[in-house]
XYZ file of C-alpha atoms in Angstrom:
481
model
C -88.887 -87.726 -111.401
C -91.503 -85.582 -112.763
C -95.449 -85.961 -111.598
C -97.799 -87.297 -113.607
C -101.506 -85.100 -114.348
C -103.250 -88.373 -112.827
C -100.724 -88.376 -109.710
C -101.245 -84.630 -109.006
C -104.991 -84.843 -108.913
C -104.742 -87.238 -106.830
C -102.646 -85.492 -104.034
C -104.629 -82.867 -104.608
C -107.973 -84.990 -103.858
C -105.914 -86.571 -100.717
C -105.089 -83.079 -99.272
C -108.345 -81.691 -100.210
C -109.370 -84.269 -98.015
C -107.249 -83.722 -95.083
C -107.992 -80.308 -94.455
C -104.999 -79.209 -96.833
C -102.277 -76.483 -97.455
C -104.735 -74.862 -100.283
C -108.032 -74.312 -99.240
C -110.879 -74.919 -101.159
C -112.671 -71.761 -102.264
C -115.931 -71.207 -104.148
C -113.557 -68.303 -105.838
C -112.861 -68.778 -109.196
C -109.347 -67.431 -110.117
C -108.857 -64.990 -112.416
C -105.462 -66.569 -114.202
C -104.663 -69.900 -115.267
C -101.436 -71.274 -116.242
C -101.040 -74.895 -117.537
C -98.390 -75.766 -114.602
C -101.409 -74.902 -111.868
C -104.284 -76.586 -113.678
C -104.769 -79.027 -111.735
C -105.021 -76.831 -108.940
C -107.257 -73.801 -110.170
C -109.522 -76.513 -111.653
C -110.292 -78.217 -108.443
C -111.376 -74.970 -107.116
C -108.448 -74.115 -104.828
C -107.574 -70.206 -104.481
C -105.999 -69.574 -101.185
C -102.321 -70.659 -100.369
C -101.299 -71.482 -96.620
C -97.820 -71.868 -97.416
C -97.183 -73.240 -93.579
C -99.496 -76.261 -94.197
C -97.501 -76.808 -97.522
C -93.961 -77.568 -95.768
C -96.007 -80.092 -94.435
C -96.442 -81.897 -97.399
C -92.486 -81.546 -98.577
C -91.633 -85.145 -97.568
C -93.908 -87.348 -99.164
C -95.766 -84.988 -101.916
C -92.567 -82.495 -102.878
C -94.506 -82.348 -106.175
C -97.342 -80.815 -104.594
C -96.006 -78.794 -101.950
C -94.191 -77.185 -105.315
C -97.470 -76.207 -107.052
C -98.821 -74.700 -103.890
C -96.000 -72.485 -103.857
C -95.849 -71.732 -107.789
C -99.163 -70.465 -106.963
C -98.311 -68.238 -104.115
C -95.737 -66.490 -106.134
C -97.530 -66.220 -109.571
C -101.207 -65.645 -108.434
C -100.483 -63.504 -105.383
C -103.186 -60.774 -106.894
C -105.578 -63.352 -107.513
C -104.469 -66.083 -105.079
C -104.030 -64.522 -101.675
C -101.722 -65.905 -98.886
C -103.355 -67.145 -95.901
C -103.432 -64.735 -93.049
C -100.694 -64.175 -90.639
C -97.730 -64.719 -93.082
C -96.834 -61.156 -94.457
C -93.453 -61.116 -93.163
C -92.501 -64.917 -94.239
C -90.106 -67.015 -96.679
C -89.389 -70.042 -97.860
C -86.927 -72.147 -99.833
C -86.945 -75.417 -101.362
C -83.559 -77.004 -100.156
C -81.147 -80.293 -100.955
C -79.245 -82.030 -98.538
C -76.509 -79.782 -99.634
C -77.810 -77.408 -97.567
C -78.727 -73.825 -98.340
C -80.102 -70.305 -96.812
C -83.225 -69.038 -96.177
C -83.880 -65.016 -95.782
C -86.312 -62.897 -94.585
C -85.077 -59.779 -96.928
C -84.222 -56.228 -95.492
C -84.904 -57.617 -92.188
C -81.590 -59.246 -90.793
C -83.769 -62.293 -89.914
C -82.352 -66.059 -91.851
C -81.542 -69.725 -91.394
C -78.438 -71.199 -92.568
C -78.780 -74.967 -93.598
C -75.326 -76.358 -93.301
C -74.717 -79.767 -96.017
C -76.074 -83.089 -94.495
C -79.187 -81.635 -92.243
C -81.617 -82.794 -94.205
C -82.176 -86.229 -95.522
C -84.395 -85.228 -98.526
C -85.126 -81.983 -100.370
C -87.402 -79.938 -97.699
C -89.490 -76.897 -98.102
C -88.227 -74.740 -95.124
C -89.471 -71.669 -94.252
C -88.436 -68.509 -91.964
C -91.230 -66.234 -90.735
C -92.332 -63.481 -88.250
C -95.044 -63.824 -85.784
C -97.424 -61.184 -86.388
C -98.703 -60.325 -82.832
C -98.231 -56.987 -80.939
C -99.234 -58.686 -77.382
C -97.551 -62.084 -78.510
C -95.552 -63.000 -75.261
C -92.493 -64.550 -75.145
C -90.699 -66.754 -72.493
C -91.151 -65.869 -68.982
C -93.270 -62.691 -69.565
C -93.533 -59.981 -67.585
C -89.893 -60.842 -66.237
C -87.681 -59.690 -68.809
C -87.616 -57.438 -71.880
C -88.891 -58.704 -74.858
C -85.571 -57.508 -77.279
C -86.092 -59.694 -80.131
C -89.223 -61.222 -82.293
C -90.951 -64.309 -82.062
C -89.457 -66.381 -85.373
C -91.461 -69.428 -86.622
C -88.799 -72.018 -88.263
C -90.881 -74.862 -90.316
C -91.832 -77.739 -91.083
C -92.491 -77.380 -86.988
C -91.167 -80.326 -84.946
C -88.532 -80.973 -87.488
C -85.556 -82.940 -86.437
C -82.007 -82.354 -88.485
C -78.913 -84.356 -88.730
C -76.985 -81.630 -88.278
C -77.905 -78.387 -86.559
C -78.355 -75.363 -88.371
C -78.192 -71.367 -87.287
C -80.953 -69.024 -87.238
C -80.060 -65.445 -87.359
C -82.359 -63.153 -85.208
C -82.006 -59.299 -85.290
C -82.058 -57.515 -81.530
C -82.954 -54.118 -80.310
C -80.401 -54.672 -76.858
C -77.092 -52.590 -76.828
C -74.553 -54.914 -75.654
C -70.899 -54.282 -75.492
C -69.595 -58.275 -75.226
C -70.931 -61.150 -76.695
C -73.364 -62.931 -74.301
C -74.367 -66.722 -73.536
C -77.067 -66.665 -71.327
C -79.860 -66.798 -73.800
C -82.320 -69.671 -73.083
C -84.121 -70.928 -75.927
C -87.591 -72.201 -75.886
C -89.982 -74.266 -78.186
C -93.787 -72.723 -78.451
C -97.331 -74.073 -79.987
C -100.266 -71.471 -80.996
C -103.019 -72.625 -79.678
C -106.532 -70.536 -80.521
C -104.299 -67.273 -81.565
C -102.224 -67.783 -78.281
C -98.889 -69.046 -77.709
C -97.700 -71.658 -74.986
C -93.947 -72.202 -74.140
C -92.483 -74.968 -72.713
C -92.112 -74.605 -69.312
C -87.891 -75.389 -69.451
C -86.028 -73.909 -71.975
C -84.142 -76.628 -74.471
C -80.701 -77.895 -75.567
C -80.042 -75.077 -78.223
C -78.015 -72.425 -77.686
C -77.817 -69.497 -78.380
C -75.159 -65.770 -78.561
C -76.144 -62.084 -78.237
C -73.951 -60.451 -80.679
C -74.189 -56.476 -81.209
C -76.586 -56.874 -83.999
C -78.022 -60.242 -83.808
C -79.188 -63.372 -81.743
C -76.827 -66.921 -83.080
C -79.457 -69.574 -82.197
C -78.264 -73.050 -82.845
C -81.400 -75.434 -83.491
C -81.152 -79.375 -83.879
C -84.771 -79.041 -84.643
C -87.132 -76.416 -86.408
C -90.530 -74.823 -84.766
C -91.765 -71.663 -83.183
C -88.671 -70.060 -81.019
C -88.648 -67.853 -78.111
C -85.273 -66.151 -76.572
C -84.924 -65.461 -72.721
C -82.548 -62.868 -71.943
C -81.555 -62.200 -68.282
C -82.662 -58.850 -67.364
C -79.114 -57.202 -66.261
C -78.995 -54.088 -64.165
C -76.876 -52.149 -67.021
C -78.721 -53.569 -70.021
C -80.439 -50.952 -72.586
C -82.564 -51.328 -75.709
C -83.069 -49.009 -78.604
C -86.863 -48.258 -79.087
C -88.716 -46.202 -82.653
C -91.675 -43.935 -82.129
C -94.213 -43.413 -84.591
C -97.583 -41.762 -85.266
C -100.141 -42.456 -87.570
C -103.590 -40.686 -87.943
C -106.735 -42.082 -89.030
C -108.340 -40.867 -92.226
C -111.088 -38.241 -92.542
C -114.191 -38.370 -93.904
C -117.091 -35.580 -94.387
C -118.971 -36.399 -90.964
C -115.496 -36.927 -89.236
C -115.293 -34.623 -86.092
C -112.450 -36.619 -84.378
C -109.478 -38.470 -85.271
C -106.980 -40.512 -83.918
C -103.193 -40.162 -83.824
C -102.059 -43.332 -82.732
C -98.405 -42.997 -81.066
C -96.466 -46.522 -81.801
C -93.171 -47.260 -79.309
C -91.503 -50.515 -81.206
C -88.214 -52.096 -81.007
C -85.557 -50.841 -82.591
C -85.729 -53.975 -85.459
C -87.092 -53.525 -88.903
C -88.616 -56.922 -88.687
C -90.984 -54.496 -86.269
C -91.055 -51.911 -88.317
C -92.030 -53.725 -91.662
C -95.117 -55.658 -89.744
C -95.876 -52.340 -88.158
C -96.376 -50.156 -91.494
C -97.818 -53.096 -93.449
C -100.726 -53.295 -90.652
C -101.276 -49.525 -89.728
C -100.817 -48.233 -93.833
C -101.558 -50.943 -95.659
C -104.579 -53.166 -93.818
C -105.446 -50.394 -91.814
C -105.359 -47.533 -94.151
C -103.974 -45.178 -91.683
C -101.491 -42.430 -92.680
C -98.229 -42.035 -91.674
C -97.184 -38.571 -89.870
C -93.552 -38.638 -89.671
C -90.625 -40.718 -89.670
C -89.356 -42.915 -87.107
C -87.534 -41.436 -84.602
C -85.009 -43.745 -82.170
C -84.005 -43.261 -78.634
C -82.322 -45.843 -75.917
C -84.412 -46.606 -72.543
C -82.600 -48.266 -69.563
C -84.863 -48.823 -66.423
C -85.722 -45.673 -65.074
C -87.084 -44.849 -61.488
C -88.395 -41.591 -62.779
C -91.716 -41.264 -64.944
C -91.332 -40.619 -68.336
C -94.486 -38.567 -70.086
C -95.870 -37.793 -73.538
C -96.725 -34.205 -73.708
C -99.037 -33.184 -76.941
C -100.057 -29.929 -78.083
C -102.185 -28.737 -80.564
C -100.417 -25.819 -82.585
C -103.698 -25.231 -84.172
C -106.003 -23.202 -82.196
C -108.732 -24.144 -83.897
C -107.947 -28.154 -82.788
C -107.867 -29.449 -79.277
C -107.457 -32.522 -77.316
C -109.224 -33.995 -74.336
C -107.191 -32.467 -71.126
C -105.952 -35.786 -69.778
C -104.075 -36.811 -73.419
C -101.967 -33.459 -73.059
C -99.433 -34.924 -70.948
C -99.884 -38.975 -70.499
C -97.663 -41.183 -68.369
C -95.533 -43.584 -70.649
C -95.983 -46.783 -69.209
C -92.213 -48.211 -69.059
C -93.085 -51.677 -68.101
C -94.706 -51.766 -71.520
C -91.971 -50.311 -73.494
C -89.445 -52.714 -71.496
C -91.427 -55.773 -71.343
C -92.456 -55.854 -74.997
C -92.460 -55.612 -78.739
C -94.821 -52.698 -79.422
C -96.688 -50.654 -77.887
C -99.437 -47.959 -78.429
C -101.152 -44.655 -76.896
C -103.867 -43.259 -78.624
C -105.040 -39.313 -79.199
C -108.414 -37.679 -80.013
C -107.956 -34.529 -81.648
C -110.442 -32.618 -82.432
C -111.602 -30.943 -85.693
C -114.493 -28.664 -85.747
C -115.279 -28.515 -90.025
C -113.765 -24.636 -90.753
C -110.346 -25.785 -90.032
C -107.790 -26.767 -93.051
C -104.781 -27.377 -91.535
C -103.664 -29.769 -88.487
C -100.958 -28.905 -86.329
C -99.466 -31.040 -83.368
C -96.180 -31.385 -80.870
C -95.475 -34.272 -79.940
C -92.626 -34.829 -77.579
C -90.873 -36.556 -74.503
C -88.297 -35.415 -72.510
C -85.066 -37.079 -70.732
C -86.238 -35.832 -66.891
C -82.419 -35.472 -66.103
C -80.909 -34.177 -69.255
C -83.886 -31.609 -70.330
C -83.270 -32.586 -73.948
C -85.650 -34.649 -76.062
C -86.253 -38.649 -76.574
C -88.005 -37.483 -79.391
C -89.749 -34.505 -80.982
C -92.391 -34.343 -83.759
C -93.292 -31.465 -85.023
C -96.569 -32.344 -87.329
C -98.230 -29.579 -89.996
C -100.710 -31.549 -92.062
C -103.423 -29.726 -94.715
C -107.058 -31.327 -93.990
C -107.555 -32.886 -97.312
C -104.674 -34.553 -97.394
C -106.195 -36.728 -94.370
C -109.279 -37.430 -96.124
C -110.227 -40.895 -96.998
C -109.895 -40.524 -101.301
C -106.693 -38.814 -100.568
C -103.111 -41.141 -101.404
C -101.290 -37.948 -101.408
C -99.530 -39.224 -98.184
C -99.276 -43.076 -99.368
C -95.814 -44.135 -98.594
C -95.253 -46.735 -101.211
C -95.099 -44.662 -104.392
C -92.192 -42.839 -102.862
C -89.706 -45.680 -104.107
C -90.018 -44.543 -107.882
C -89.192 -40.790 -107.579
C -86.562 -40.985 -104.552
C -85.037 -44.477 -105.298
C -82.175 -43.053 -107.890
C -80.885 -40.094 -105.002
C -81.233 -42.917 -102.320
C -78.472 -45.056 -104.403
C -76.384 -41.900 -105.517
C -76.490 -41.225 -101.310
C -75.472 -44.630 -100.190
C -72.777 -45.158 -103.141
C -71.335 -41.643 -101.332
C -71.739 -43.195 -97.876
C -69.990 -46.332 -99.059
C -67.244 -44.337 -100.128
C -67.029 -42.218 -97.047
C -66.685 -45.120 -94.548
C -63.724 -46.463 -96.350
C -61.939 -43.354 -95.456
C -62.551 -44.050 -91.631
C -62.760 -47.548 -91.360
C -59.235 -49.038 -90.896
C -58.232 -52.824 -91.305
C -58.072 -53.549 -88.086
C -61.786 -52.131 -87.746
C -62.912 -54.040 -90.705
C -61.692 -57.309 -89.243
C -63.259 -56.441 -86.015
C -66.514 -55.859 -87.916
C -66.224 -58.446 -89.845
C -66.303 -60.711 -86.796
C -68.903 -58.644 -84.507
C -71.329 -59.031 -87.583
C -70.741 -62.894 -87.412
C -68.568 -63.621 -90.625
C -66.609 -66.451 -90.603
C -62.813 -66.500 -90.410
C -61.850 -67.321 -93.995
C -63.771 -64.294 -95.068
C -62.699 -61.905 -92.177
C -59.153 -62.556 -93.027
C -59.791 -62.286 -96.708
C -61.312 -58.529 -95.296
C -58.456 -57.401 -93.068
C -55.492 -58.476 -96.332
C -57.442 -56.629 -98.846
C -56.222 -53.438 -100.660
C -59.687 -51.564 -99.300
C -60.463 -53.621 -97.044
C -63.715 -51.484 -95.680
C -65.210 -51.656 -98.905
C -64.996 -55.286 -98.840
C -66.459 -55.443 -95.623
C -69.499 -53.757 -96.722
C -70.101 -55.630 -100.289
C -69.964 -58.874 -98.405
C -72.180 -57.978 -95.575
C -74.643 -56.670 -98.594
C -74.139 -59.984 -100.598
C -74.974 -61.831 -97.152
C -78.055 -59.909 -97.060
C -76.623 -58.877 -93.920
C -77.435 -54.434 -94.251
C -78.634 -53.190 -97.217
C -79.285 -49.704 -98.248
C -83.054 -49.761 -96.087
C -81.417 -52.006 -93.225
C -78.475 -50.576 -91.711
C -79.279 -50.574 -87.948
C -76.997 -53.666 -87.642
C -73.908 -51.467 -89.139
C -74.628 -48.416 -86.619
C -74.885 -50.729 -83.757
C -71.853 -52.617 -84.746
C -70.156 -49.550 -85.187
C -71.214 -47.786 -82.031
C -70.144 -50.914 -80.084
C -66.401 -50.556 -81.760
C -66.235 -46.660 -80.448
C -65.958 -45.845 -84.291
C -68.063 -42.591 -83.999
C -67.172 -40.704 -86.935
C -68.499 -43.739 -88.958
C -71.925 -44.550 -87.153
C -72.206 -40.526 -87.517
C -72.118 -41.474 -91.376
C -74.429 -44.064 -91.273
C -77.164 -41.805 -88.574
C -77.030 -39.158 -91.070
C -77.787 -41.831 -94.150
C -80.737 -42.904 -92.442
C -81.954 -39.390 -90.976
C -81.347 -37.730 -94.523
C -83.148 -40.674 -96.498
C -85.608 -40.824 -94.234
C -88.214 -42.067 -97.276
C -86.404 -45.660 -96.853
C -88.472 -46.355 -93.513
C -91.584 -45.509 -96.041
C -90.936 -47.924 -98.955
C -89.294 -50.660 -97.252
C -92.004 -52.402 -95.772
C-alpha cells in the first residue's frame, strides 16, 4: 500500500529525530523531484544508506526514498563516507541477489529467508590497516565484507560470495567465520568464531550465514599456502614551488575489490596519478629478504640513499590487505622529464617479481594537468577492449574441452543443473563463459577468477589467453574502478 504525503513527513520527523539514515544538512539541494519532496524540503541532503536498512522493517516506504535519493541526487546528494564500494537491493521473501559489480563479491538470498521485503546490502570495508580475525597470525587473503541490516537473523541461510587472493589446489573447510562491531573507526571480533561455515574454492570464499553483519574469515596458515599480490605506484602531483614528490609503491591482494578501493582513494580522493599498471606476482613465506631497489634514470633526479634499495617487509605483505612504501624523488626546477626503475628480484631465480620502467614529462605531473586521469580512458579504448575479449572468447573455446568446462563450471561454484546443461552443449566453453558473465561471475575488467580457475585445472594454454587479455588491455585496471 502506497504512503501517504502526511505519513512520510511524519517518518521523516520520527527519524529526524532519532539520529536518522539522512542527515539533516543546512545544504540546500540543487534538484528536486516530486517523489523526494518531502525529503529535500525538510532539509535532508546526505544519504547513509547503512542507517536506511535499518528502517526496512517498519518504514519500507521511507527506507525507499532514502535510497531514490542516493541514486538520483548522487551529484548533489552525496553518500555518507565509507561506502564507495557498496550495494544494495530491495528483496521479497522470494529471495533474490545482491552484487557488488566487477568485483566477484555477492549474497544470494535463497526463497523463504526473509519474512518481509528487506533492504539488504553487500559492502566493502574501506580500511588499509583494518584487521581481521586473529591478526598477526595468519594472512589476511580476503576483504572484510559488511552484510546488513547487521544482527539480522534469516529463516533460511543464505551464501555470501567472497573473492580470495590464496592459490589453492583443493577445496578447503577450515575457514572460521567471525562476527565484528566498529567501534570509534576500529573493529572488534568475537573472541570464538561462529556456527557458519564456510569453503575456499580457487576463486572464491562460500560463506554460509544464518544471520547478516560485519564478517571476518580465518584461514589456517599452511606451510605450502601462497597468495597472489599487485604492485602499484602512484606519484603525487606537482606544483610551481614543488621540489619533491612522492611515488608511493602500493603491494595489495590480488582481488579487484582491492584494487577498485585502492584507485578510487589514491586517483580519485587523493588526486594522485597513476604510473603504471598493476603488475602481479605470488609470495610464499620466504626465509630470505626480499628488497625494492629504485633508480633514478634521470640524472638530473635523485633519491635519498637509504630509499635506493629498501627491505620489503614480508610480514606486511603476508599478514595483510595493502600495504605501502613511500619515495622522495627529487626535482631540482630545469628538469622536464622523470625517469625511474623500479624493481624486485626473486633472490633464487635472478628474474623479476616485478619491473617498472617509468618515463614521465614534468607537466604532465603538474597539478592542472588530467592528461594522466585514468577515467576518460573508457570512451576511446572501450570499442578495441570488446573487439579483444569477443576474440578471447572465441579462442578459449578452441582449448577448453567439455570435460574442462564441467570442471570449471563446478570449481567456479555453479550448480549442477547448469554444469550439466555446460558439459551436453554443442560449445560447451562458450556456454561456460556467457553464464559465468550473466552470474556476474568475470566480466571483461574481472577475470582473475577465470585465470585462477584455470591455472588450478593445469589448462595453461588457456590462462596464457586470459594473462595476455589482461596484460594487452591493460587500460581495464584504469577505468574499472
Amino acid at each position: 500500500m502506497e504512503t501517504s504525503d502526511e505519513e512520510r513527513k511524519q517518518e521523516v520527523a520520527e527519524n529526524a529525530n532519532q539520529g536518522s539514515a539522512v542527515v539533516k544538512d543546512s545544504v540546500t539541494p540543487v534538484h528536486r523531484d516530486e517523489e523526494l519532496r518531502d525529503l529535500l524540503d525538510e532539509g535532508f541532503t546526505r544519504v547513509d544508506a547503512a542507517l536506511a536498512l535499518k528502517l526496512s522493517s517498519r518504514q519500507l516506504g521511507l527506507a525507499r526514498q532514502i535510497l531514490q535519493l542516493k541514486y538520483r541526487h548522487i551529484d548533489s546528494v552525496p553518500s555518507s563516507p565509507g561506502y564507495y564500494l557498496h550495494s544494495e537491493e530491495i528483496l521479497t521473501s522470494l529471495g533474490g541477489l545482491v552484487n557488488l559489480e566487477d568485483t566477484g563479491a555477492q549474497i544470494h538470498m535463497p526463497s523463504g529467508a526473509l519474512s518481509e521485503d528487506r533492504i539488504i546490502s553487500l559492502g566493502i570495508v574501506d580500511a588499509p590497516d583494518a584487521e581481521g580475525p586473529l591478526a598477526g597470525r595468519t594472512p589476511r587473503l580476503s576483504p572484510i565484507i559488511r552484510c546488513e541490516p547487521d544482527g539480522l537473523e534469516l529463516n533460511k541461510p543464505c551464501i555470501l560470495r567472497i573473492p580470495h587472493c590464496a592459490l589453492v589446489r583443493n577445496d578447503r573447510t577450515d575457514i572460521d567465520v567471525y562476527y565484528g562491531q566498529t567501534q570509534n573507526d576500529r573493529i572488534g571480533w568475537n573472541n570464538v568464531p561462529s556456527d557458519a561455515n564456510a569453503t575456499m574454492k580457487s576463486s572464491h570464499l562460500e560463506v554460509v550465514l544464518k544471520k547478516l553483519g560485519l564478517i571476518g574469515l580465518h584461514a589456517a596458515d599452511h606451510p605450502d599456502m601462497r597468495k597472489r599480490l599487485r604492485v602499484i605506484p602512484f606519484i603525487s602531483r606537482m606544483t610551481d614551488d614543488t621540489e619533491t614528490l612522492t611515488v608511493s609503491v602500493w603491494f595489495y591482494n590480488d582481488e579487484d575489490t582491492e584494487h577498485k578501493i585502492l584507485m578510487h582513494n589514491e586517483v580519485s580522493r587523493s588526486g594522485r596519478i597513476l604510473l603504471h599498471h598493476p603488475e602481479s606476482f605470488t609470495l610464499k613465506r620466504m626465509k630470505k629478504s626480499m628488497y625494492l631497489n629504485v633508480r633514478s634514470t634521470n640524472l638530473h633526479c635523485s633519491l635519498p640513499k637509504e630509499e635506493r634499495r629498501i627491505e620489503i617487509n614480508q610480514d606486511a605483505l603476508w599478514l595483510q590487505g595493502r600495504y605501502r612504501i613511500d619515495l622522495h624523488l627529487r626535482i631540482p626546477d630545469m628538469t622536464d622529464e622523470v625517469g625511474l626503475d623500479i624493481s624486485s628480484l626473486y633472490w633464487w631465480k635472478r628474474t623479476d617479481h616485478f619491473h617498472f620502467r617509468i618515463n614521465k614529462k614534468v607537466k604532465e605531473l603538474r597539478a592542472e594537468s588530467d592528461s594522466l586521469d585514468p577515467f576518460p580512458v573508457e570512451t576511446s579504448q572501450h570499442k578495441d577492449m570488446v573487439e579483444s575479449f569477443c576474440k578471447l572468447r572465441l579462442d578459449l573455446s578452441r582449448c577448453i574441452t567439455a570435460d574442462t568446462a564441467e570442471h570449471l563450471s563446478r570449481t567456479m561454484g555453479l550448480n549442477k543443473e547448469t554444469t550439466s546443461e555446460i558439459k551436453h552443449s554443442r560449445e560447451p566453453a562458450i556456454l561456460l563463459l556467457d553464464t559465468l558473465i550473466d552470474s556476474s561471475l568475470i566480466s571483461m575488467t574481472h577475470l582473475s577468477p577465470l585465470e585462477k580457475a584455470l591455472v588450478e585445472n593445469s589448462n595453461k594454454a588457456a590462462a596464457n589467453l586470459v594473462q595476455e587479455f589482461r596484460k594487452t588491455n591493460r587500460t581495464s585496471y584504469l577505468w574499472n574502478t
